[in-house]
Amino acid sequence: MSNARTARFSRRGLLAAGGALGLGAVLTACGDDDAKDGGADTKGSAASGPWTFKDDRGTTVKLDEAPRNIVAFTGVAAALYDYGIEVKGVFGPTTTKDGKADVQAGDMDVTKVTVLGNVWDQFNVEKYAALAPDVLISTMFDDAGTLWYVPEASKDKIAKLAPSVGISVFDRQLTGPLQRMWELAESLGADMTAAKVTDAKKRFEAASERLRKAAKAKPEIKVLVGSASPELFYVSGSNLSVDLEYFKALGVNFVEPTEEAKKATGGWFESLSWENVDKHKADVILMDDRSSAIQPADITEATWKQLPAVKAGQVIARSTEPILSYDKCVAPVEALAEAIEKAKKVS
């Protein structure tokens, strides 16, 4: 295995494990501007007729009818579920060690889907084939078209069993992927005029305006984005991640890792030892809510407990991999708006 590929794999593994917040720039781009912007061609519906969808790689999937046997990354399946589209199989964090639904599963009944893999680099190809999949859908954390949580070792076998759709969550604002998931759900037959759907979009827009006003009223409040592992504390930059790019556009004042530190991770984050966790000054801390990351209540490091924002109780959860439905994106926006509104300057 080449050094470049090794670097790519380890970086992808870090993100899956909760440490990193994206894939490195070492991945080779294979799309064009049209692919980045995306665009839905939603001829037909789930009821009858042919189905066509152009994904964010610029790849157009064409089927005789809308797919019924859908297999998707857990977070994608959760978003489609909010729009009334259910999948047959999932891969990615779906259940916790005690058998409950993972945070990335949203409102799905995880007992009613076939779980092909629950952790990084796990994907049961035989079970996947048995589902007779019509399409596989995942997100993408790079501009090279890498489907999230599809293992490198078995991706070719998986690709032969069904066409795939990729929705990009790389280097763009949250509203872009939200719209793309909306278009995908609509193409699959979801009723996008339903009150539940339209009300969720209005609530998201209202929450966004609240955050914009909060950030404008308190520009001095610095927000640090972190993720905890036993050995290291990771500080995310505000570029590349869809939620942080959106929040920054609304005026949130983020603490940024040093450029030198970000270069080592393709621009995503900075790794700090727990002894140096106080390197950056912050008033509010956003912490990775994924089950792969240590949650704030379980951090025992004394240096963490001494951080001004921690002592002030100004730590909130971050949906590091947002479920791309408007309903699920309301709470993270509202939480950050409230945190800034109530925050005291402690840095």
mmCIF file of C-alpha atoms in Angstrom:
data_model
loop_
_atom_site.group_PDB
_atom_site.id
_atom_site.type_symbol
_atom_site.label_atom_id
_atom_site.label_comp_id
_atom_site.label_asym_id
_atom_site.label_seq_id
_atom_site.Cartn_x
_atom_site.Cartn_y
_atom_site.Cartn_z
ATOM 1 C CA MET A 1 0.000 0.000 0.000
ATOM 2 C CA SER A 2 1.366 3.403 -0.969
ATOM 3 C CA ASN A 3 2.153 6.057 1.620
ATOM 4 C CA ALA A 4 -0.529 8.301 0.126
ATOM 5 C CA ARG A 5 -3.161 5.619 0.448
ATOM 6 C CA THR A 6 -2.063 4.808 3.978
ATOM 7 C CA ALA A 7 -2.372 8.467 4.930
ATOM 8 C CA ARG A 8 -5.817 8.620 3.392
ATOM 9 C CA PHE A 9 -7.048 5.521 5.171
ATOM 10 C CA SER A 10 -5.756 6.522 8.577
ATOM 11 C CA ARG A 11 -7.299 9.951 8.229
ATOM 12 C CA ARG A 12 -10.648 8.464 7.240
ATOM 13 C CA GLY A 13 -10.352 6.143 10.212
ATOM 14 C CA LEU A 14 -9.700 9.072 12.532
ATOM 15 C CA LEU A 15 -12.887 10.773 11.413
ATOM 16 C CA ALA A 16 -14.901 7.629 11.884
ATOM 17 C CA ALA A 17 -13.383 7.179 15.338
ATOM 18 C CA GLY A 18 -14.418 10.667 16.354
ATOM 19 C CA GLY A 19 -11.045 12.346 16.276
ATOM 20 C CA ALA A 20 -10.965 14.118 12.938
ATOM 21 C CA LEU A 21 -13.762 16.088 11.384
ATOM 22 C CA GLY A 22 -13.180 15.248 7.738
ATOM 23 C CA LEU A 23 -10.933 13.740 5.120
ATOM 24 C CA GLY A 24 -7.609 15.174 4.074
ATOM 25 C CA ALA A 25 -6.834 17.096 0.950
ATOM 26 C CA VAL A 26 -4.506 14.315 -0.184
ATOM 27 C CA LEU A 27 -7.438 12.617 -1.878
ATOM 28 C CA THR A 28 -7.424 13.143 -5.602
ATOM 29 C CA ALA A 29 -10.384 15.042 -7.015
ATOM 30 C CA CYS A 30 -12.334 13.250 -9.729
ATOM 31 C CA GLY A 31 -15.326 15.548 -10.245
ATOM 32 C CA ASP A 32 -16.023 18.841 -11.947
ATOM 33 C CA ASP A 33 -17.778 22.035 -10.897
ATOM 34 C CA ASP A 34 -21.110 20.616 -11.964
ATOM 35 C CA ALA A 35 -20.555 17.622 -9.732
ATOM 36 C CA LYS A 36 -19.818 19.819 -6.719
ATOM 37 C CA ASP A 37 -22.909 21.914 -7.232
ATOM 38 C CA GLY A 38 -24.997 18.794 -7.801
ATOM 39 C CA GLY A 39 -28.432 18.928 -9.339
ATOM 40 C CA ALA A 40 -31.423 16.654 -9.186
ATOM 41 C CA ASP A 41 -33.095 15.098 -12.169
ATOM 42 C CA THR A 42 -36.126 13.571 -10.522
ATOM 43 C CA LYS A 43 -38.105 12.108 -13.372
ATOM 44 C CA GLY A 44 -40.701 9.662 -12.181
ATOM 45 C CA SER A 45 -41.719 8.889 -8.604
ATOM 46 C CA ALA A 46 -41.906 5.999 -6.203
ATOM 47 C CA ALA A 47 -45.353 5.181 -7.581
ATOM 48 C CA SER A 48 -44.501 4.459 -11.207
ATOM 49 C CA GLY A 49 -42.241 5.260 -14.117
ATOM 50 C CA PRO A 50 -38.462 5.501 -14.478
ATOM 51 C CA TRP A 51 -36.252 6.995 -11.796
ATOM 52 C CA THR A 52 -33.276 9.212 -12.481
ATOM 53 C CA PHE A 53 -31.069 11.068 -10.017
ATOM 54 C CA LYS A 54 -27.831 12.976 -10.553
ATOM 55 C CA ASP A 55 -25.665 12.873 -7.446
ATOM 56 C CA ASP A 56 -22.880 15.150 -6.220
ATOM 57 C CA ARG A 57 -20.198 13.222 -8.098
ATOM 58 C CA GLY A 58 -21.938 14.150 -11.317
ATOM 59 C CA THR A 59 -23.044 10.512 -11.639
ATOM 60 C CA THR A 60 -26.551 9.926 -12.977
ATOM 61 C CA VAL A 61 -28.318 6.798 -11.751
ATOM 62 C CA LYS A 62 -31.132 5.536 -13.967
ATOM 63 C CA LEU A 63 -33.561 2.779 -12.979
ATOM 64 C CA ASP A 64 -36.752 1.480 -14.544
ATOM 65 C CA GLU A 65 -38.607 2.521 -11.417
ATOM 66 C CA ALA A 66 -37.869 4.270 -8.141
ATOM 67 C CA PRO A 67 -35.713 2.084 -5.873
ATOM 68 C CA ARG A 68 -37.557 0.115 -3.227
ATOM 69 C CA ASN A 69 -34.709 -1.885 -1.721
ATOM 70 C CA ILE A 70 -32.624 1.008 -0.473
ATOM 71 C CA VAL A 71 -29.430 0.553 1.538
ATOM 72 C CA ALA A 72 -27.904 3.667 3.076
ATOM 73 C CA PHE A 73 -25.380 5.028 5.519
ATOM 74 C CA THR A 74 -27.161 5.298 8.854
ATOM 75 C CA GLY A 75 -27.298 9.100 8.917
ATOM 76 C CA VAL A 76 -28.708 9.210 5.382
ATOM 77 C CA ALA A 77 -31.306 6.583 6.271
ATOM 78 C CA ALA A 78 -32.303 8.665 9.308
ATOM 79 C CA ALA A 79 -32.797 11.744 7.143
ATOM 80 C CA LEU A 80 -34.877 9.849 4.584
ATOM 81 C CA TYR A 81 -36.938 8.383 7.438
ATOM 82 C CA ASP A 82 -37.898 11.906 8.504
ATOM 83 C CA TYR A 83 -39.304 12.403 5.013
ATOM 84 C CA GLY A 84 -41.250 9.145 5.064
ATOM 85 C CA ILE A 85 -38.800 7.003 3.085
ATOM 86 C CA GLU A 86 -37.697 3.784 4.795
ATOM 87 C CA VAL A 87 -34.660 1.710 3.870
ATOM 88 C CA LYS A 88 -34.009 -2.027 4.006
ATOM 89 C CA GLY A 89 -30.416 -1.950 5.208
ATOM 90 C CA VAL A 90 -27.961 0.417 6.861
ATOM 91 C CA PHE A 91 -24.235 0.665 7.496
ATOM 92 C CA GLY A 92 -22.461 2.915 9.962
ATOM 93 C CA PRO A 93 -23.108 3.682 13.658
ATOM 94 C CA THR A 94 -26.623 2.313 14.220
ATOM 95 C CA THR A 95 -26.750 0.791 17.698
ATOM 96 C CA THR A 96 -24.824 1.442 20.890
ATOM 97 C CA LYS A 97 -23.229 -1.221 23.067
ATOM 98 C CA ASP A 98 -26.457 -1.579 25.053
ATOM 99 C CA GLY A 99 -28.484 -2.142 21.881
ATOM 100 C CA LYS A 100 -30.144 1.256 21.787
ATOM 101 C CA ALA A 101 -30.280 3.476 18.730
ATOM 102 C CA ASP A 102 -27.104 5.434 18.072
ATOM 103 C CA VAL A 103 -27.417 9.211 17.901
ATOM 104 C CA GLN A 104 -26.820 9.006 14.152
ATOM 105 C CA ALA A 105 -29.868 6.742 13.704
ATOM 106 C CA GLY A 106 -32.265 9.561 14.548
ATOM 107 C CA ASP A 107 -35.868 8.379 14.932
ATOM 108 C CA MET A 108 -35.472 5.153 12.958
ATOM 109 C CA ASP A 109 -36.597 1.896 14.517
ATOM 110 C CA VAL A 110 -33.218 0.176 14.317
ATOM 111 C CA THR A 111 -34.816 -3.233 14.948
ATOM 112 C CA LYS A 112 -36.548 -3.040 11.567
ATOM 113 C CA VAL A 113 -33.477 -2.575 9.374
ATOM 114 C CA THR A 114 -30.679 -4.972 8.469
ATOM 115 C CA VAL A 115 -27.425 -3.660 9.906
ATOM 116 C CA LEU A 116 -24.581 -4.473 7.533
ATOM 117 C CA GLY A 117 -21.911 -2.902 9.710
ATOM 118 C CA ASN A 118 -22.032 -0.924 12.914
ATOM 119 C CA VAL A 119 -18.459 0.310 13.112
ATOM 120 C CA TRP A 120 -15.767 1.670 10.807
ATOM 121 C CA ASP A 121 -14.509 -0.708 8.100
ATOM 122 C CA GLN A 122 -17.337 -3.192 8.739
ATOM 123 C CA PHE A 123 -19.710 -4.038 5.888
ATOM 124 C CA ASN A 124 -21.226 -7.495 5.371
ATOM 125 C CA VAL A 125 -21.227 -7.888 1.587
ATOM 126 C CA GLU A 126 -23.111 -11.202 1.715
ATOM 127 C CA LYS A 127 -25.966 -9.655 3.704
ATOM 128 C CA TYR A 128 -25.951 -6.715 1.334
ATOM 129 C CA ALA A 129 -26.320 -8.996 -1.684
ATOM 130 C CA ALA A 130 -29.157 -10.887 0.018
ATOM 131 C CA LEU A 131 -31.149 -7.663 0.285
ATOM 132 C CA ALA A 132 -31.173 -7.431 -3.546
ATOM 133 C CA PRO A 133 -30.375 -3.719 -3.307
ATOM 134 C CA ASP A 134 -31.640 -1.300 -5.932
ATOM 135 C CA VAL A 135 -29.360 1.507 -4.789
ATOM 136 C CA LEU A 136 -26.786 2.373 -2.118
ATOM 137 C CA ILE A 137 -26.752 5.924 -0.736
ATOM 138 C CA SER A 138 -24.087 7.583 1.388
ATOM 139 C CA THR A 139 -22.505 10.926 2.150
ATOM 140 C CA MET A 140 -19.065 12.023 0.982
ATOM 141 C CA PHE A 141 -16.431 13.840 3.058
ATOM 142 C CA ASP A 142 -14.073 14.577 0.187
ATOM 143 C CA ASP A 143 -14.180 15.807 -3.392
ATOM 144 C CA ALA A 144 -12.948 12.484 -4.762
ATOM 145 C CA GLY A 145 -16.293 10.716 -4.537
ATOM 146 C CA THR A 146 -15.393 8.460 -1.595
ATOM 147 C CA LEU A 147 -18.603 6.989 -0.187
ATOM 148 C CA TRP A 148 -18.637 7.323 3.585
ATOM 149 C CA TYR A 149 -18.314 4.078 5.560
ATOM 150 C CA VAL A 150 -17.976 1.949 2.435
ATOM 151 C CA PRO A 151 -14.760 -0.005 3.164
ATOM 152 C CA GLU A 152 -11.834 0.481 0.822
ATOM 153 C CA ALA A 153 -11.147 -3.262 0.733
ATOM 154 C CA SER A 154 -14.627 -4.267 -0.436
ATOM 155 C CA LYS A 155 -15.838 -1.185 -2.306
ATOM 156 C CA ASP A 156 -15.435 -2.806 -5.734
ATOM 157 C CA LYS A 157 -17.506 -5.862 -4.759
ATOM 158 C CA ILE A 158 -20.148 -3.580 -3.270
ATOM 159 C CA ALA A 159 -20.238 -1.390 -6.380
ATOM 160 C CA LYS A 160 -21.028 -4.388 -8.609
ATOM 161 C CA LEU A 161 -24.210 -5.220 -6.702
ATOM 162 C CA ALA A 162 -26.097 -1.943 -7.159
ATOM 163 C CA PRO A 163 -25.594 1.635 -8.362
ATOM 164 C CA SER A 164 -24.746 4.247 -5.745
ATOM 165 C CA VAL A 165 -25.704 7.823 -4.935
ATOM 166 C CA GLY A 166 -23.349 10.192 -3.091
ATOM 167 C CA ILE A 167 -24.444 13.356 -1.285
ATOM 168 C CA SER A 168 -21.519 15.657 -0.554
ATOM 169 C CA VAL A 169 -20.963 17.123 2.897
ATOM 170 C CA PHE A 170 -17.522 18.461 2.050
ATOM 171 C CA ASP A 171 -16.513 22.139 1.968
ATOM 172 C CA ARG A 172 -19.984 23.662 1.673
ATOM 173 C CA GLN A 173 -22.611 25.131 3.954
ATOM 174 C CA LEU A 174 -25.260 22.996 5.631
ATOM 175 C CA THR A 175 -28.105 24.364 3.540
ATOM 176 C CA GLY A 176 -26.628 22.800 0.389
ATOM 177 C CA PRO A 177 -26.702 19.149 1.562
ATOM 178 C CA LEU A 178 -30.074 19.773 3.221
ATOM 179 C CA GLN A 179 -31.498 20.806 -0.127
ATOM 180 C CA ARG A 180 -29.893 17.847 -1.887
ATOM 181 C CA MET A 181 -31.387 15.394 0.612
ATOM 182 C CA TRP A 182 -34.742 17.119 0.151
ATOM 183 C CA GLU A 183 -34.459 16.584 -3.620
ATOM 184 C CA LEU A 184 -33.442 12.956 -3.167
ATOM 185 C CA ALA A 185 -36.346 12.226 -0.813
ATOM 186 C CA GLU A 186 -38.763 13.916 -3.200
ATOM 187 C CA SER A 187 -37.477 11.810 -6.097
ATOM 188 C CA LEU A 188 -38.075 8.678 -4.010
ATOM 189 C CA GLY A 189 -41.723 9.601 -3.527
ATOM 190 C CA ALA A 190 -41.730 11.619 -0.298
ATOM 191 C CA ASP A 191 -44.539 14.150 0.181
ATOM 192 C CA MET A 192 -42.611 17.381 0.539
ATOM 193 C CA THR A 193 -45.813 19.397 0.977
ATOM 194 C CA ALA A 194 -46.722 17.581 4.200
ATOM 195 C CA ALA A 195 -47.125 19.919 7.167
ATOM 196 C CA LYS A 196 -44.476 18.059 9.155
ATOM 197 C CA VAL A 197 -41.938 18.660 6.400
ATOM 198 C CA THR A 198 -42.735 22.288 5.627
ATOM 199 C CA ASP A 199 -43.005 23.197 9.317
ATOM 200 C CA ALA A 200 -39.559 21.709 9.990
ATOM 201 C CA LYS A 201 -38.047 23.851 7.251
ATOM 202 C CA LYS A 202 -39.662 26.973 8.716
ATOM 203 C CA ARG A 203 -38.348 26.087 12.192
ATOM 204 C CA PHE A 204 -34.855 25.638 10.776
ATOM 205 C CA GLU A 205 -35.001 29.028 9.078
ATOM 206 C CA ALA A 206 -36.239 30.643 12.304
ATOM 207 C CA ALA A 207 -33.465 28.974 14.312
ATOM 208 C CA SER A 208 -30.882 30.192 11.799
ATOM 209 C CA GLU A 209 -32.125 33.764 12.122
ATOM 210 C CA ARG A 210 -31.963 33.450 15.908
ATOM 211 C CA LEU A 211 -28.338 32.301 15.689
ATOM 212 C CA ARG A 212 -27.456 35.132 13.318
ATOM 213 C CA LYS A 213 -28.888 37.670 15.764
ATOM 214 C CA ALA A 214 -27.158 36.065 18.753
ATOM 215 C CA ALA A 215 -23.772 36.080 17.007
ATOM 216 C CA LYS A 216 -24.233 39.711 15.964
ATOM 217 C CA ALA A 217 -25.207 40.750 19.487
ATOM 218 C CA LYS A 218 -22.222 39.009 21.082
ATOM 219 C CA PRO A 219 -19.347 38.982 18.591
ATOM 220 C CA GLU A 220 -16.854 38.725 21.454
ATOM 221 C CA ILE A 221 -18.000 35.200 22.382
ATOM 222 C CA LYS A 222 -15.449 32.688 21.080
ATOM 223 C CA VAL A 223 -16.643 29.177 20.244
ATOM 224 C CA LEU A 224 -14.239 26.225 20.220
ATOM 225 C CA VAL A 225 -15.204 22.957 18.512
ATOM 226 C CA GLY A 226 -13.741 19.827 20.062
ATOM 227 C CA SER A 227 -13.753 16.049 20.083
ATOM 228 C CA ALA A 228 -12.296 13.879 22.819
ATOM 229 C CA SER A 229 -10.431 10.582 22.726
ATOM 230 C CA PRO A 230 -8.487 8.854 25.513
ATOM 231 C CA GLU A 231 -5.136 10.100 24.204
ATOM 232 C CA LEU A 232 -5.922 13.374 22.436
ATOM 233 C CA PHE A 233 -8.235 16.350 22.225
ATOM 234 C CA TYR A 234 -9.068 17.485 18.696
ATOM 235 C CA VAL A 235 -9.852 21.109 17.843
ATOM 236 C CA SER A 236 -11.738 21.557 14.602
ATOM 237 C CA GLY A 237 -11.285 24.370 12.124
ATOM 238 C CA SER A 238 -14.410 26.073 10.808
ATOM 239 C CA ASN A 239 -13.710 25.232 7.166
ATOM 240 C CA LEU A 240 -14.775 22.046 5.333
ATOM 241 C CA SER A 241 -17.489 20.899 7.790
ATOM 242 C CA VAL A 242 -21.026 21.752 6.616
ATOM 243 C CA ASP A 243 -22.389 22.819 10.004
ATOM 244 C CA LEU A 244 -19.405 24.979 10.978
ATOM 245 C CA GLU A 245 -19.214 26.673 7.588
ATOM 246 C CA TYR A 246 -22.897 27.545 7.923
ATOM 247 C CA PHE A 247 -22.558 28.802 11.496
ATOM 248 C CA LYS A 248 -19.546 30.898 10.498
ATOM 249 C CA ALA A 249 -21.555 32.416 7.651
ATOM 250 C CA LEU A 250 -24.171 33.390 10.239
ATOM 251 C CA GLY A 251 -21.487 35.257 12.181
ATOM 252 C CA VAL A 252 -20.307 32.808 14.856
ATOM 253 C CA ASN A 253 -16.803 33.650 16.105
ATOM 254 C CA PHE A 254 -14.884 30.370 16.017
ATOM 255 C CA VAL A 255 -11.533 29.567 17.582
ATOM 256 C CA GLU A 256 -9.274 28.360 14.777
ATOM 257 C CA PRO A 257 -6.416 25.836 15.006
ATOM 258 C CA THR A 258 -3.052 27.047 13.769
ATOM 259 C CA GLU A 259 -2.477 26.751 10.036
ATOM 260 C CA GLU A 260 0.597 24.624 10.643
ATOM 261 C CA ALA A 261 -1.416 22.171 12.732
ATOM 262 C CA LYS A 262 -4.214 21.962 10.173
ATOM 263 C CA LYS A 263 -1.798 21.210 7.326
ATOM 264 C CA ALA A 264 -1.006 17.877 8.930
ATOM 265 C CA THR A 265 -4.683 16.857 8.734
ATOM 266 C CA GLY A 266 -5.660 18.251 5.361
ATOM 267 C CA GLY A 267 -7.098 21.382 6.929
ATOM 268 C CA TRP A 268 -9.573 19.740 9.276
ATOM 269 C CA PHE A 269 -8.312 19.857 12.856
ATOM 270 C CA GLU A 270 -5.499 20.186 15.372
ATOM 271 C CA SER A 271 -4.468 17.407 17.757
ATOM 272 C CA LEU A 272 -3.625 18.407 21.321
ATOM 273 C CA SER A 273 -2.396 16.370 24.252
ATOM 274 C CA TRP A 274 -4.568 16.661 27.325
ATOM 275 C CA GLU A 275 -1.738 18.583 29.009
ATOM 276 C CA ASN A 276 -2.112 21.265 26.316
ATOM 277 C CA VAL A 277 -5.892 21.323 26.086
ATOM 278 C CA ASP A 278 -5.882 24.924 27.331
ATOM 279 C CA LYS A 279 -3.879 26.170 24.323
ATOM 280 C CA HIS A 280 -6.870 27.993 22.829
ATOM 281 C CA LYS A 281 -9.082 30.398 24.777
ATOM 282 C CA ALA A 282 -12.822 29.938 24.422
ATOM 283 C CA ASP A 283 -16.096 31.011 25.991
ATOM 284 C CA VAL A 284 -18.289 28.219 24.603
ATOM 285 C CA ILE A 285 -17.206 24.703 23.667
ATOM 286 C CA LEU A 286 -19.056 22.553 21.120
ATOM 287 C CA MET A 287 -18.318 18.853 21.710
ATOM 288 C CA ASP A 288 -18.667 15.934 19.298
ATOM 289 C CA ASP A 289 -21.829 14.000 20.213
ATOM 290 C CA ARG A 290 -20.993 10.808 18.313
ATOM 291 C CA SER A 291 -20.783 7.583 20.295
ATOM 292 C CA SER A 292 -17.201 7.117 19.090
ATOM 293 C CA ALA A 293 -16.103 10.220 21.017
ATOM 294 C CA ILE A 294 -15.784 10.605 24.788
ATOM 295 C CA GLN A 295 -18.651 12.756 26.035
ATOM 296 C CA PRO A 296 -17.974 15.771 28.299
ATOM 297 C CA ALA A 297 -19.490 14.158 31.410
ATOM 298 C CA ASP A 298 -17.049 11.269 31.057
ATOM 299 C CA ILE A 299 -13.863 13.311 30.643
ATOM 300 C CA THR A 300 -11.761 12.895 33.761
ATOM 301 C CA GLU A 301 -8.720 14.953 32.761
ATOM 302 C CA ALA A 302 -8.007 17.692 35.304
ATOM 303 C CA THR A 303 -6.868 20.091 32.574
ATOM 304 C CA TRP A 304 -10.294 19.803 30.935
ATOM 305 C CA LYS A 305 -12.131 20.511 34.167
ATOM 306 C CA GLN A 306 -10.079 23.674 34.661
ATOM 307 C CA LEU A 307 -11.035 25.226 31.331
ATOM 308 C CA PRO A 308 -13.005 28.469 31.938
ATOM 309 C CA ALA A 309 -15.837 27.423 29.613
ATOM 310 C CA VAL A 310 -16.130 24.058 31.378
ATOM 311 C CA LYS A 311 -16.127 25.644 34.832
ATOM 312 C CA ALA A 312 -18.801 28.085 33.640
ATOM 313 C CA GLY A 313 -20.991 25.270 32.320
ATOM 314 C CA GLN A 314 -20.758 26.626 28.788
ATOM 315 C CA VAL A 315 -20.288 23.299 26.990
ATOM 316 C CA ILE A 316 -22.892 21.952 24.563
ATOM 317 C CA ALA A 317 -23.160 19.027 22.174
ATOM 318 C CA ARG A 318 -22.387 19.267 18.490
ATOM 319 C CA SER A 319 -23.980 17.103 15.799
ATOM 320 C CA THR A 320 -20.659 16.464 14.071
ATOM 321 C CA GLU A 321 -22.355 14.472 11.318
ATOM 322 C CA PRO A 322 -25.739 16.217 11.061
ATOM 323 C CA ILE A 323 -28.734 14.148 10.007
ATOM 324 C CA LEU A 324 -29.641 15.963 6.805
ATOM 325 C CA SER A 325 -33.313 16.645 7.395
ATOM 326 C CA TYR A 326 -34.565 20.062 8.417
ATOM 327 C CA ASP A 327 -36.238 18.532 11.465
ATOM 328 C CA LYS A 328 -32.984 17.157 12.847
ATOM 329 C CA CYS A 329 -30.980 20.301 12.089
ATOM 330 C CA VAL A 330 -33.228 22.627 14.098
ATOM 331 C CA ALA A 331 -32.000 21.564 17.548
ATOM 332 C CA PRO A 332 -28.235 22.062 16.927
ATOM 333 C CA VAL A 333 -28.827 25.561 15.547
ATOM 334 C CA GLU A 334 -31.132 26.514 18.415
ATOM 335 C CA ALA A 335 -28.713 25.088 20.990
ATOM 336 C CA LEU A 336 -25.809 27.145 19.702
ATOM 337 C CA ALA A 337 -27.950 30.271 19.513
ATOM 338 C CA GLU A 338 -29.061 29.801 23.116
ATOM 339 C CA ALA A 339 -25.517 29.068 24.285
ATOM 340 C CA ILE A 340 -24.226 32.311 22.751
ATOM 341 C CA GLU A 341 -27.179 34.307 24.069
ATOM 342 C CA LYS A 342 -26.522 33.108 27.626
ATOM 343 C CA ALA A 343 -22.722 32.924 27.488
ATOM 344 C CA LYS A 344 -20.529 34.948 29.793
ATOM 345 C CA LYS A 345 -17.163 36.149 28.574
ATOM 346 C CA VAL A 346 -14.711 33.848 30.354
ATOM 347 C CA SER A 347 -11.752 33.655 27.983
#
